[in-house]
Amino acid sequence: MNARLSPLLSPELLTLDLRATEHEAALREVAEPLRAHPDMRDYDRFFEQVIERERLDSTYLGNSVALPHARTSHVGRVVLAVGRSAAGLRFENCESPVHLLFVLGTPTSSPGDYLRVVSTLCKILASADNRAALLSASTPAAFLAAITTAEEKLFHAKN
């Protein structure tokens, strides 16, 4: 797999107006669209592992972003869903509210894929301009366009 996020995302995997206000409920709301993903083998077990990982240590990355994830045998390939909360969510041991949640599942058999996706995501989200574009996108199409634009800048800069 390449390091781009855009092939992993589609409008149905984006929840741009989270209703949940509690941490675990928000994770469930963001992850739920993955239940129907063709590469999801066992959604319930996958979600249990995401929650278990959250209990070990916060997945808050800073800059109002969290990356709840699981390396698991319950996905066939990398899966990703995104949620956005205008009000922000409180995560344990975090000073600022979380506005962007990226729920990631990667096969245990593909550690390289996990590292590539996390690396790309962190590089994109390190930019205040990219975060602002994702936070202000008014539609799923605009959100996906912001991801694609950020990827183009990132990968073009490497060449």
Short mmCIF file of C-alpha atoms in Angstrom, two decimals, residues 14-92:
data_model
loop_
_atom_site.label_atom_id
_atom_site.label_comp_id
_atom_site.label_asym_id
_atom_site.label_seq_id
_atom_site.Cartn_x
_atom_site.Cartn_y
_atom_site.Cartn_z
CA LEU A 14 -16.70 10.66 7.40
CA THR A 15 -18.85 11.88 10.30
CA LEU A 16 -18.40 15.63 10.16
CA ASP A 17 -20.94 16.56 12.82
CA LEU A 18 -20.50 14.18 15.74
CA ARG A 19 -23.52 14.02 18.04
CA ALA A 20 -21.74 12.15 20.83
CA THR A 21 -20.21 14.18 23.62
CA GLU A 22 -18.53 11.38 25.58
CA HIS A 23 -15.23 9.79 24.56
CA GLU A 24 -16.31 6.16 24.02
CA ALA A 25 -19.64 7.11 22.43
CA ALA A 26 -17.79 9.35 19.98
CA LEU A 27 -15.39 6.53 19.10
CA ARG A 28 -18.36 4.27 18.44
CA GLU A 29 -20.07 6.90 16.27
CA VAL A 30 -16.92 7.44 14.19
CA ALA A 31 -16.08 3.74 13.87
CA GLU A 32 -19.61 2.48 13.12
CA PRO A 33 -19.42 3.09 9.34
CA LEU A 34 -16.48 0.66 9.26
CA ARG A 35 -18.90 -2.15 10.16
CA ALA A 36 -19.94 -2.34 6.48
CA HIS A 37 -16.41 -1.89 5.10
CA PRO A 38 -15.45 -4.74 2.73
CA ASP A 39 -12.12 -5.22 4.52
CA MET A 40 -13.72 -5.51 7.98
CA ARG A 41 -13.70 -9.13 9.16
CA ASP A 42 -15.21 -8.72 12.64
CA TYR A 43 -16.32 -5.20 13.56
CA ASP A 44 -17.27 -5.96 17.17
CA ARG A 45 -13.88 -7.51 17.97
CA PHE A 46 -12.10 -4.69 16.12
CA PHE A 47 -13.95 -2.06 18.13
CA GLU A 48 -13.21 -3.90 21.40
CA GLN A 49 -9.52 -3.73 20.52
CA VAL A 50 -9.74 0.00 19.75
CA ILE A 51 -11.29 0.56 23.19
CA GLU A 52 -8.69 -1.68 24.88
CA ARG A 53 -5.92 0.34 23.20
CA GLU A 54 -7.52 3.59 24.42
CA ARG A 55 -7.54 2.28 27.98
CA LEU A 56 -3.81 1.54 27.82
CA ASP A 57 -2.89 5.10 26.93
CA SER A 58 -4.49 8.12 25.34
CA THR A 59 -4.25 8.35 21.56
CA TYR A 60 -4.39 12.13 21.68
CA LEU A 61 -1.74 13.49 19.28
CA GLY A 62 -2.02 17.17 20.20
CA ASN A 63 -3.48 20.03 18.16
CA SER A 64 -7.04 18.81 18.89
CA VAL A 65 -6.45 15.50 17.08
CA ALA A 66 -6.74 11.90 18.30
CA LEU A 67 -5.87 8.65 16.54
CA PRO A 68 -7.69 5.75 18.22
CA HIS A 69 -6.42 2.62 16.53
CA ALA A 70 -5.91 -1.12 16.66
CA ARG A 71 -3.42 -3.40 14.98
CA THR A 72 -5.65 -6.41 14.59
CA SER A 73 -6.45 -9.61 12.73
CA HIS A 74 -10.05 -8.39 12.39
CA VAL A 75 -9.33 -6.27 9.30
CA GLY A 76 -8.07 -7.59 5.98
CA ARG A 77 -6.44 -4.31 4.94
CA VAL A 78 -6.04 -0.83 6.41
CA VAL A 79 -9.36 0.82 7.29
CA LEU A 80 -9.90 4.43 8.33
CA ALA A 81 -12.89 6.50 9.45
CA VAL A 82 -12.93 10.14 10.52
CA GLY A 83 -15.10 12.13 12.88
CA ARG A 84 -15.23 15.82 13.62
CA SER A 85 -16.70 17.53 16.68
CA ALA A 86 -17.28 21.28 16.57
CA ALA A 87 -17.76 21.40 20.35
CA GLY A 88 -14.77 19.18 21.04
CA LEU A 89 -14.47 16.03 23.14
CA ARG A 90 -12.61 15.51 26.38
CA PHE A 91 -10.04 12.74 26.33
CA GLU A 92 -8.39 11.53 29.51
#
